[in-house]
Tab-separated table of N, CA and C in Angstrom:
chain	number	residue	atom	x	y	z
A	1	MET	N	-14.311	-1.631	18.738
A	1	MET	CA	-14.034	-0.703	17.653
A	1	MET	C	-12.519	-0.618	17.462
A	2	ALA	N	-12.090	-0.698	16.224
A	2	ALA	CA	-10.669	-0.642	15.917
A	2	ALA	C	-10.155	0.777	16.085
A	3	GLU	N	-8.953	0.879	16.582
A	3	GLU	CA	-8.336	2.194	16.732
A	3	GLU	C	-7.793	2.659	15.391
A	4	THR	N	-7.970	3.928	15.112
A	4	THR	CA	-7.384	4.521	13.916
A	4	THR	C	-6.046	5.105	14.314
A	5	THR	N	-5.020	4.713	13.609
A	5	THR	CA	-3.695	5.252	13.897
A	5	THR	C	-3.344	6.313	12.863
A	6	TYR	N	-2.379	7.104	13.215
A	6	TYR	CA	-1.895	8.158	12.324
A	6	TYR	C	-1.453	7.560	10.990
A	7	ARG	N	-0.653	6.525	11.056
A	7	ARG	CA	-0.136	5.920	9.820
A	7	ARG	C	-1.254	5.287	8.993
A	8	ALA	N	-2.186	4.613	9.661
A	8	ALA	CA	-3.300	3.990	8.944
A	8	ALA	C	-4.185	5.052	8.291
A	9	LEU	N	-4.425	6.142	9.003
A	9	LEU	CA	-5.244	7.215	8.459
A	9	LEU	C	-4.579	7.837	7.233
A	10	ARG	N	-3.290	8.112	7.326
A	10	ARG	CA	-2.586	8.682	6.180
A	10	ARG	C	-2.564	7.711	5.014
A	11	ALA	N	-2.356	6.444	5.279
A	11	ALA	CA	-2.348	5.451	4.201
A	11	ALA	C	-3.706	5.394	3.513
A	12	GLU	N	-4.770	5.456	4.292
A	12	GLU	CA	-6.117	5.422	3.718
A	12	GLU	C	-6.394	6.676	2.890
A	13	VAL	N	-5.994	7.833	3.370
A	13	VAL	CA	-6.193	9.078	2.622
A	13	VAL	C	-5.383	9.037	1.322
A	14	GLN	N	-4.169	8.539	1.373
A	14	GLN	CA	-3.350	8.433	0.167
A	14	GLN	C	-3.977	7.470	-0.843
A	15	LYS	N	-4.537	6.372	-0.336
A	15	LYS	CA	-5.192	5.398	-1.209
A	15	LYS	C	-6.418	6.017	-1.887
A	16	VAL	N	-7.195	6.797	-1.134
A	16	VAL	CA	-8.365	7.465	-1.699
A	16	VAL	C	-7.935	8.481	-2.759
A	17	ALA	N	-6.909	9.256	-2.466
A	17	ALA	CA	-6.428	10.256	-3.422
A	17	ALA	C	-5.999	9.592	-4.726
A	18	TYR	N	-5.281	8.488	-4.623
A	18	TYR	CA	-4.823	7.770	-5.816
A	18	TYR	C	-6.013	7.208	-6.592
A	19	SER	N	-6.936	6.589	-5.883
A	19	SER	CA	-8.105	5.971	-6.515
A	19	SER	C	-8.968	7.009	-7.226
A	20	VAL	N	-9.216	8.131	-6.566
A	20	VAL	CA	-10.045	9.185	-7.169
A	20	VAL	C	-9.363	9.744	-8.411
A	21	ALA	N	-8.058	9.939	-8.357
A	21	ALA	CA	-7.329	10.462	-9.524
A	21	ALA	C	-7.399	9.470	-10.683
A	22	LYS	N	-7.223	8.200	-10.380
A	22	LYS	CA	-7.264	7.169	-11.418
A	22	LYS	C	-8.652	7.094	-12.049
A	23	GLU	N	-9.687	7.088	-11.230
A	23	GLU	CA	-11.052	7.029	-11.744
A	23	GLU	C	-11.401	8.299	-12.511
A	24	GLY	N	-10.894	9.438	-12.058
A	24	GLY	CA	-11.128	10.690	-12.769
A	24	GLY	C	-10.564	10.650	-14.177
A	25	GLU	N	-9.385	10.076	-14.318
A	25	GLU	CA	-8.788	9.950	-15.654
A	25	GLU	C	-9.609	9.017	-16.536
A	26	THR	N	-10.123	7.943	-15.949
A	26	THR	CA	-10.975	7.021	-16.706
A	26	THR	C	-12.228	7.747	-17.190
A	27	ILE	N	-12.851	8.493	-16.294
A	27	ILE	CA	-14.066	9.241	-16.644
A	27	ILE	C	-13.756	10.288	-17.714
A	28	ARG	N	-12.619	10.956	-17.572
A	28	ARG	CA	-12.226	11.974	-18.561
A	28	ARG	C	-12.069	11.330	-19.941
A	29	GLY	N	-11.458	10.156	-19.987
A	29	GLY	CA	-11.284	9.443	-21.252
A	29	GLY	C	-12.622	9.069	-21.874
A	30	ILE	N	-13.563	8.631	-21.049
A	30	ILE	CA	-14.906	8.300	-21.536
A	30	ILE	C	-15.557	9.548	-22.126
A	31	GLY	N	-15.423	10.664	-21.445
A	31	GLY	CA	-15.988	11.916	-21.937
A	31	GLY	C	-15.394	12.337	-23.265
A	32	GLN	N	-14.084	12.176	-23.391
A	32	GLN	CA	-13.427	12.555	-24.640
A	32	GLN	C	-13.865	11.647	-25.789
A	33	ARG	N	-13.987	10.335	-25.508
A	33	ARG	CA	-14.455	9.419	-26.557
A	33	ARG	C	-15.906	9.708	-26.919
A	34	ALA	N	-16.733	10.044	-25.931
A	34	ALA	CA	-18.131	10.391	-26.219
A	34	ALA	C	-18.196	11.629	-27.105
A	35	ASP	N	-17.336	12.599	-26.867
A	35	ASP	CA	-17.320	13.806	-27.694
A	35	ASP	C	-16.899	13.475	-29.124
A	36	GLN	N	-15.875	12.646	-29.261
A	36	GLN	CA	-15.436	12.243	-30.597
A	36	GLN	C	-16.557	11.501	-31.339
A	37	ASN	N	-17.235	10.609	-30.636
A	37	ASN	CA	-18.344	9.875	-31.249
A	37	ASN	C	-19.498	10.811	-31.592
A	38	ALA	N	-19.754	11.791	-30.747
A	38	ALA	CA	-20.821	12.757	-31.022
A	38	ALA	C	-20.509	13.525	-32.303
A	39	GLN	N	-19.250	13.889	-32.480
A	39	GLN	CA	-18.859	14.598	-33.706
A	39	GLN	C	-19.081	13.720	-34.932
A	40	ARG	N	-18.742	12.435	-34.798
A	40	ARG	CA	-18.944	11.508	-35.923
A	40	ARG	C	-20.429	11.356	-36.247
A	41	VAL	N	-21.240	11.194	-35.216
A	41	VAL	CA	-22.684	11.032	-35.437
A	41	VAL	C	-23.275	12.303	-36.053
A	42	ALA	N	-22.821	13.460	-35.597
A	42	ALA	CA	-23.304	14.722	-36.176
A	42	ALA	C	-22.913	14.819	-37.650
A	43	GLN	N	-21.717	14.371	-37.977
A	43	GLN	CA	-21.276	14.371	-39.384
A	43	GLN	C	-22.139	13.426	-40.207
A	44	ILE	N	-22.446	12.264	-39.639
A	44	ILE	CA	-23.314	11.313	-40.343
A	44	ILE	C	-24.698	11.935	-40.560
A	45	ALA	N	-25.212	12.631	-39.544
A	45	ALA	CA	-26.516	13.290	-39.673
A	45	ALA	C	-26.483	14.323	-40.799
A	46	ASP	N	-25.404	15.069	-40.865
A	46	ASP	CA	-25.267	16.056	-41.947
A	46	ASP	C	-25.201	15.363	-43.311
A	47	ASN	N	-24.467	14.259	-43.381
A	47	ASN	CA	-24.375	13.518	-44.638
A	47	ASN	C	-25.747	12.969	-45.048
A	48	LEU	N	-26.506	12.472	-44.069
A	48	LEU	CA	-27.853	11.978	-44.357
A	48	LEU	C	-28.741	13.108	-44.877
A	49	ALA	N	-28.624	14.276	-44.256
A	49	ALA	CA	-29.414	15.428	-44.693
A	49	ALA	C	-29.032	15.836	-46.112
A	50	ASN	N	-27.735	15.788	-46.426
A	50	ASN	CA	-27.277	16.131	-47.778
A	50	ASN	C	-27.804	15.139	-48.816
A	51	LEU	N	-28.026	13.892	-48.374
A	51	LEU	CA	-28.574	12.883	-49.276
A	51	LEU	C	-30.102	12.930	-49.323
A	52	GLU	N	-30.650	13.916	-48.609
A	52	GLU	CA	-32.093	14.135	-48.524
A	52	GLU	C	-32.835	12.943	-47.921
A	53	VAL	N	-32.188	12.304	-46.949
A	53	VAL	CA	-32.860	11.252	-46.179
A	53	VAL	C	-33.923	11.946	-45.338
A	54	ASP	N	-34.986	11.218	-45.015
A	54	ASP	CA	-36.112	11.852	-44.316
A	54	ASP	C	-35.656	12.568	-43.046
A	55	THR	N	-36.373	13.625	-42.709
A	55	THR	CA	-35.997	14.476	-41.578
A	55	THR	C	-36.126	13.752	-40.235
A	56	HIS	N	-36.992	12.751	-40.170
A	56	HIS	CA	-37.125	11.984	-38.923
A	56	HIS	C	-35.811	11.257	-38.618
A	57	THR	N	-35.255	10.611	-39.617
A	57	THR	CA	-33.995	9.869	-39.441
A	57	THR	C	-32.842	10.822	-39.140
A	58	THR	N	-32.726	11.895	-39.903
A	58	THR	CA	-31.632	12.836	-39.646
A	58	THR	C	-31.811	13.529	-38.302
A	59	GLY	N	-33.057	13.792	-37.916
A	59	GLY	CA	-33.324	14.406	-36.614
A	59	GLY	C	-32.907	13.493	-35.467
A	60	GLU	N	-33.183	12.188	-35.618
A	60	GLU	CA	-32.767	11.240	-34.589
A	60	GLU	C	-31.247	11.195	-34.455
A	61	ALA	N	-30.572	11.232	-35.577
A	61	ALA	CA	-29.107	11.223	-35.538
A	61	ALA	C	-28.579	12.486	-34.862
A	62	LYS	N	-29.194	13.616	-35.180
A	62	LYS	CA	-28.772	14.873	-34.546
A	62	LYS	C	-29.066	14.857	-33.045
A	63	ASP	N	-30.223	14.311	-32.667
A	63	ASP	CA	-30.559	14.194	-31.242
A	63	ASP	C	-29.550	13.299	-30.517
A	64	THR	N	-29.180	12.208	-31.174
A	64	THR	CA	-28.188	11.301	-30.585
A	64	THR	C	-26.862	12.018	-30.378
A	65	ALA	N	-26.446	12.772	-31.362
A	65	ALA	CA	-25.188	13.531	-31.244
A	65	ALA	C	-25.278	14.538	-30.108
A	66	ARG	N	-26.415	15.209	-29.974
A	66	ARG	CA	-26.608	16.201	-28.906
A	66	ARG	C	-26.524	15.527	-27.526
A	67	ILE	N	-27.178	14.375	-27.408
A	67	ILE	CA	-27.147	13.641	-26.133
A	67	ILE	C	-25.724	13.190	-25.815
A	68	MET	N	-25.023	12.709	-26.815
A	68	MET	CA	-23.642	12.267	-26.596
A	68	MET	C	-22.744	13.431	-26.205
A	69	ARG	N	-22.983	14.606	-26.782
A	69	ARG	CA	-22.220	15.797	-26.401
A	69	ARG	C	-22.491	16.154	-24.939
A	70	GLY	N	-23.756	16.032	-24.548
A	70	GLY	CA	-24.117	16.294	-23.149
A	70	GLY	C	-23.439	15.308	-22.210
A	71	LEU	N	-23.413	14.032	-22.605
A	71	LEU	CA	-22.727	13.013	-21.807
A	71	LEU	C	-21.252	13.364	-21.667
A	72	SER	N	-20.654	13.805	-22.752
A	72	SER	CA	-19.251	14.191	-22.720
A	72	SER	C	-19.015	15.336	-21.740
A	73	GLN	N	-19.873	16.343	-21.791
A	73	GLN	CA	-19.716	17.496	-20.898
A	73	GLN	C	-19.867	17.090	-19.437
A	74	VAL	N	-20.835	16.217	-19.158
A	74	VAL	CA	-21.041	15.758	-17.781
A	74	VAL	C	-19.851	14.926	-17.315
A	75	ALA	N	-19.346	14.063	-18.186
A	75	ALA	CA	-18.199	13.229	-17.811
A	75	ALA	C	-16.977	14.090	-17.522
A	76	ILE	N	-16.754	15.098	-18.335
A	76	ILE	CA	-15.597	15.971	-18.119
A	76	ILE	C	-15.774	16.777	-16.823
A	77	ALA	N	-17.003	17.193	-16.532
A	77	ALA	CA	-17.265	17.899	-15.268
A	77	ALA	C	-17.031	16.963	-14.079
A	78	ALA	N	-17.450	15.705	-14.209
A	78	ALA	CA	-17.230	14.730	-13.131
A	78	ALA	C	-15.736	14.483	-12.937
A	79	ALA	N	-14.993	14.416	-14.021
A	79	ALA	CA	-13.544	14.234	-13.920
A	79	ALA	C	-12.887	15.426	-13.240
A	80	SER	N	-13.371	16.621	-13.532
A	80	SER	CA	-12.841	17.825	-12.874
A	80	SER	C	-13.146	17.800	-11.379
A	81	ALA	N	-14.350	17.338	-11.038
A	81	ALA	CA	-14.702	17.214	-9.619
A	81	ALA	C	-13.801	16.181	-8.946
A	82	ALA	N	-13.515	15.095	-9.645
A	82	ALA	CA	-12.606	14.082	-9.090
A	82	ALA	C	-11.219	14.679	-8.876
A	83	ASP	N	-10.780	15.537	-9.790
A	83	ASP	CA	-9.488	16.214	-9.612
A	83	ASP	C	-9.497	17.048	-8.334
A	84	SER	N	-10.602	17.740	-8.087
A	84	SER	CA	-10.717	18.571	-6.882
A	84	SER	C	-10.687	17.714	-5.622
A	85	VAL	N	-11.421	16.601	-5.651
A	85	VAL	CA	-11.454	15.706	-4.490
A	85	VAL	C	-10.072	15.113	-4.245
A	86	GLY	N	-9.418	14.678	-5.305
A	86	GLY	CA	-8.070	14.131	-5.163
A	86	GLY	C	-7.101	15.163	-4.610
A	87	GLY	N	-7.215	16.390	-5.090
A	87	GLY	CA	-6.363	17.463	-4.577
A	87	GLY	C	-6.620	17.742	-3.107
A	88	ALA	N	-7.891	17.714	-2.709
A	88	ALA	CA	-8.233	17.939	-1.302
A	88	ALA	C	-7.678	16.813	-0.434
A	89	ALA	N	-7.755	15.582	-0.926
A	89	ALA	CA	-7.216	14.450	-0.164
A	89	ALA	C	-5.702	14.563	-0.028
A	90	ARG	N	-5.028	14.951	-1.112
A	90	ARG	CA	-3.567	15.128	-1.026
A	90	ARG	C	-3.206	16.261	-0.068
A	91	ALA	N	-3.999	17.337	-0.092
A	91	ALA	CA	-3.750	18.461	0.812
A	91	ALA	C	-3.970	18.044	2.267
A	92	ALA	N	-5.016	17.252	2.510
A	92	ALA	CA	-5.275	16.768	3.877
A	92	ALA	C	-4.138	15.882	4.357
A	93	ASP	N	-3.631	15.047	3.478
A	93	ASP	CA	-2.500	14.189	3.837
A	93	ASP	C	-1.265	15.031	4.143
A	94	ALA	N	-1.000	16.015	3.308
A	94	ALA	CA	0.166	16.880	3.532
A	94	ALA	C	0.034	17.653	4.845
A	95	GLN	N	-1.178	18.131	5.139
A	95	GLN	CA	-1.394	18.857	6.392
A	95	GLN	C	-1.231	17.934	7.593
A	96	ALA	N	-1.746	16.719	7.484
A	96	ALA	CA	-1.581	15.753	8.585
A	96	ALA	C	-0.108	15.456	8.819
A	97	GLN	N	0.628	15.290	7.738
A	97	GLN	CA	2.061	15.038	7.875
A	97	GLN	C	2.759	16.233	8.514
A	98	LYS	N	2.448	17.431	8.039
A	98	LYS	CA	3.073	18.640	8.575
A	98	LYS	C	2.759	18.814	10.059
A	99	SER	N	1.511	18.559	10.424
A	99	SER	CA	1.069	18.800	11.796
A	99	SER	C	1.478	17.704	12.775
A	100	HIS	N	1.550	16.465	12.302
A	100	HIS	CA	1.672	15.354	13.258
A	100	HIS	C	2.860	14.421	13.047
A	101	GLU	N	3.596	14.570	11.954
A	101	GLU	CA	4.696	13.642	11.679
A	101	GLU	C	5.725	13.633	12.812
A	102	GLY	N	6.079	14.795	13.325
A	102	GLY	CA	7.064	14.857	14.408
A	102	GLY	C	6.597	14.131	15.651
A	103	ILE	N	5.312	14.266	15.965
A	103	ILE	CA	4.753	13.568	17.133
A	103	ILE	C	4.843	12.068	16.918
A	104	ASP	N	4.454	11.616	15.725
A	104	ASP	CA	4.492	10.189	15.422
A	104	ASP	C	5.914	9.649	15.518
A	105	GLU	N	6.882	10.407	15.012
A	105	GLU	CA	8.280	9.977	15.098
A	105	GLU	C	8.745	9.875	16.545
A	106	GLN	N	8.379	10.856	17.371
A	106	GLN	CA	8.789	10.844	18.777
A	106	GLN	C	8.157	9.666	19.529
A	107	VAL	N	6.874	9.425	19.270
A	107	VAL	CA	6.215	8.297	19.930
A	107	VAL	C	6.864	6.997	19.475
A	108	GLY	N	7.181	6.883	18.195
A	108	GLY	CA	7.818	5.678	17.682
A	108	GLY	C	9.223	5.480	18.229
A	109	ALA	N	9.904	6.569	18.590
A	109	ALA	CA	11.277	6.481	19.097
A	109	ALA	C	11.333	6.201	20.601
A	110	MET	N	10.183	6.278	21.274
A	110	MET	CA	10.181	6.067	22.728
A	110	MET	C	10.546	4.625	23.059
A	111	THR	N	11.359	4.464	24.090
A	111	THR	CA	11.749	3.120	24.505
A	111	THR	C	10.727	2.508	25.461
A	112	VAL	N	9.881	3.359	26.035
A	112	VAL	CA	8.844	2.879	26.948
A	112	VAL	C	7.538	2.827	26.164
A	113	PRO	N	6.840	1.691	26.176
A	113	PRO	CA	5.586	1.618	25.421
A	113	PRO	C	4.523	2.541	26.035
A	114	MET	N	3.700	3.112	25.184
A	114	MET	CA	2.630	4.001	25.640
A	114	MET	C	1.446	3.174	26.114
A	115	ALA	N	0.741	3.704	27.079
A	115	ALA	CA	-0.495	3.074	27.526
A	115	ALA	C	-1.586	3.371	26.507
A	116	ARG	N	-2.648	2.599	26.535
A	116	ARG	CA	-3.779	2.873	25.641
A	116	ARG	C	-4.330	4.248	25.949
A	117	ALA	N	-4.921	4.878	24.964
A	117	ALA	CA	-5.433	6.241	25.111
A	117	ALA	C	-6.449	6.330	26.265
A	118	SER	N	-7.184	5.262	26.503
A	118	SER	CA	-8.203	5.307	27.570
A	118	SER	C	-7.564	5.515	28.941
A	119	PHE	N	-6.280	5.183	29.097
A	119	PHE	CA	-5.584	5.383	30.359
A	119	PHE	C	-5.534	6.861	30.720
A	120	TYR	N	-5.480	7.714	29.705
A	120	TYR	CA	-5.304	9.147	29.934
A	120	TYR	C	-6.620	9.908	30.052
A	121	GLU	N	-7.736	9.218	29.875
A	121	GLU	CA	-9.028	9.882	29.967
A	121	GLU	C	-9.384	10.159	31.427
A	122	GLN	N	-10.064	11.293	31.651
A	122	GLN	CA	-10.515	11.622	33.001
A	122	GLN	C	-11.821	10.908	33.280
A	123	GLU	N	-12.027	10.592	34.534
A	123	GLU	CA	-13.297	9.943	34.909
A	123	GLU	C	-14.274	10.955	35.392
Protein backbone atom coordinates (compact mmCIF):
# COMPACT_ATOMS: atom_id res chain seq x y z
CA MET A 1 0.00 0.00 0.00
CA ALA A 2 1.35 3.41 -0.96
CA GLU A 3 1.97 5.88 1.81
CA THR A 4 -0.03 9.08 1.76
CA THR A 5 2.12 12.08 2.45
CA TYR A 6 1.07 15.48 3.68
CA ARG A 7 2.06 17.15 0.42
CA ALA A 8 0.39 14.49 -1.74
CA LEU A 9 -2.81 14.71 0.30
CA ARG A 10 -2.93 18.50 0.02
CA ALA A 11 -2.21 18.35 -3.70
CA GLU A 12 -5.04 15.86 -4.19
CA VAL A 13 -7.49 17.95 -2.16
CA GLN A 14 -6.53 21.06 -4.14
CA LYS A 15 -7.01 19.16 -7.40
CA VAL A 16 -10.47 18.00 -6.29
CA ALA A 17 -11.45 21.53 -5.24
CA TYR A 18 -10.39 22.92 -8.62
CA SER A 19 -12.11 20.14 -10.56
CA VAL A 20 -15.39 20.45 -8.65
CA ALA A 21 -15.42 24.24 -9.12
CA LYS A 22 -14.74 23.89 -12.84
CA GLU A 23 -17.43 21.25 -13.31
CA GLY A 24 -19.86 23.31 -11.22
CA GLU A 25 -19.42 26.25 -13.58
CA THR A 26 -20.02 23.97 -16.57
CA ILE A 27 -23.21 22.64 -14.97
CA ARG A 28 -24.33 26.17 -14.10
CA GLY A 29 -23.85 27.22 -17.73
CA ILE A 30 -25.91 24.25 -18.92
CA GLY A 31 -28.67 25.22 -16.50
CA GLN A 32 -28.67 28.81 -17.69
CA ARG A 33 -28.83 27.75 -21.35
CA ALA A 34 -31.65 25.31 -20.54
CA ASP A 35 -33.58 28.15 -18.90
CA GLN A 36 -33.06 30.41 -21.91
CA ASN A 37 -34.22 27.63 -24.24
CA ALA A 38 -37.23 26.94 -22.01
CA GLN A 39 -38.23 30.60 -22.31
CA ARG A 40 -37.93 30.40 -26.09
CA VAL A 41 -39.99 27.22 -26.28
CA ALA A 42 -42.65 28.74 -24.01
CA GLN A 43 -42.79 31.79 -26.29
CA ILE A 44 -43.17 29.51 -29.31
CA ALA A 45 -45.99 27.67 -27.51
CA ASP A 46 -47.72 30.98 -26.86
CA ASN A 47 -47.28 31.99 -30.51
CA LEU A 48 -48.75 28.65 -31.62
CA ALA A 49 -51.71 29.17 -29.30
CA ASN A 50 -52.24 32.68 -30.71
CA LEU A 51 -52.31 31.15 -34.19
CA GLU A 52 -54.94 28.73 -32.90
CA VAL A 53 -52.78 25.68 -33.56
CA ASP A 54 -54.32 22.57 -32.02
CA THR A 55 -54.09 22.30 -28.24
CA HIS A 56 -52.21 18.99 -28.43
CA THR A 57 -49.29 20.64 -30.24
CA THR A 58 -49.26 23.74 -28.04
CA GLY A 59 -49.59 21.55 -24.94
CA GLU A 60 -46.55 19.52 -25.97
CA ALA A 61 -44.54 22.68 -26.46
CA LYS A 62 -45.60 23.96 -23.05
CA ASP A 63 -44.73 20.59 -21.46
CA THR A 64 -41.32 20.73 -23.12
CA ALA A 65 -40.72 24.22 -21.75
CA ARG A 66 -41.78 23.07 -18.26
CA ILE A 67 -39.40 20.09 -18.40
CA MET A 68 -36.56 22.31 -19.60
CA ARG A 69 -37.24 24.75 -16.75
CA GLY A 70 -37.06 21.83 -14.32
CA LEU A 71 -33.76 20.72 -15.86
CA SER A 72 -32.45 24.24 -15.43
CA GLN A 73 -33.45 24.34 -11.76
CA VAL A 74 -31.84 20.96 -11.08
CA ALA A 75 -28.65 21.96 -12.90
CA ILE A 76 -28.39 25.19 -10.93
CA ALA A 77 -28.98 23.27 -7.67
CA ALA A 78 -26.24 20.80 -8.66
CA ALA A 79 -23.89 23.69 -9.40
CA SER A 80 -24.64 25.17 -5.98
CA ALA A 81 -23.88 21.81 -4.38
CA ALA A 82 -20.60 21.71 -6.31
CA ASP A 83 -19.81 25.17 -4.92
CA SER A 84 -20.37 23.82 -1.41
CA VAL A 85 -18.18 20.78 -2.03
CA GLY A 86 -15.43 22.93 -3.52
CA GLY A 87 -15.61 25.28 -0.56
CA ALA A 88 -15.39 22.36 1.87
CA ALA A 89 -12.35 21.00 0.03
CA ARG A 90 -10.65 24.41 0.12
CA ALA A 91 -11.45 24.71 3.83
CA ALA A 92 -10.03 21.24 4.50
CA ASP A 93 -6.86 22.17 2.64
CA ALA A 94 -6.54 25.43 4.58
CA GLN A 95 -7.07 23.60 7.88
CA ALA A 96 -4.49 20.96 6.97
CA GLN A 97 -2.01 23.69 6.11
CA LYS A 98 -2.74 25.59 9.33
CA SER A 99 -2.48 22.47 11.48
CA HIS A 100 0.42 20.65 9.86
CA GLU A 101 2.51 22.96 7.66
CA GLY A 102 4.98 23.74 10.46
CA ILE A 103 5.48 20.05 11.18
CA ASP A 104 6.08 19.33 7.50
CA GLU A 105 8.61 22.17 7.28
CA GLN A 106 10.48 20.94 10.36
CA VAL A 107 10.60 17.36 9.09
CA GLY A 108 11.81 18.61 5.71
CA ALA A 109 14.53 20.71 7.38
CA MET A 110 15.91 17.79 9.40
CA THR A 111 19.40 16.71 8.41
CA VAL A 112 18.83 13.18 9.71
CA PRO A 113 16.41 11.09 7.63
CA MET A 114 13.32 9.85 9.45
CA ALA A 115 12.64 6.16 9.86
CA ARG A 116 9.49 4.70 8.34
CA ALA A 117 6.40 5.22 10.47
CA SER A 118 6.27 1.49 11.27
CA PHE A 119 9.51 1.93 13.26
CA TYR A 120 7.60 3.97 15.83
CA GLU A 121 4.70 1.56 16.25
CA GLN A 122 4.43 -0.41 19.50
CA GLU A 123 4.37 -4.17 19.37
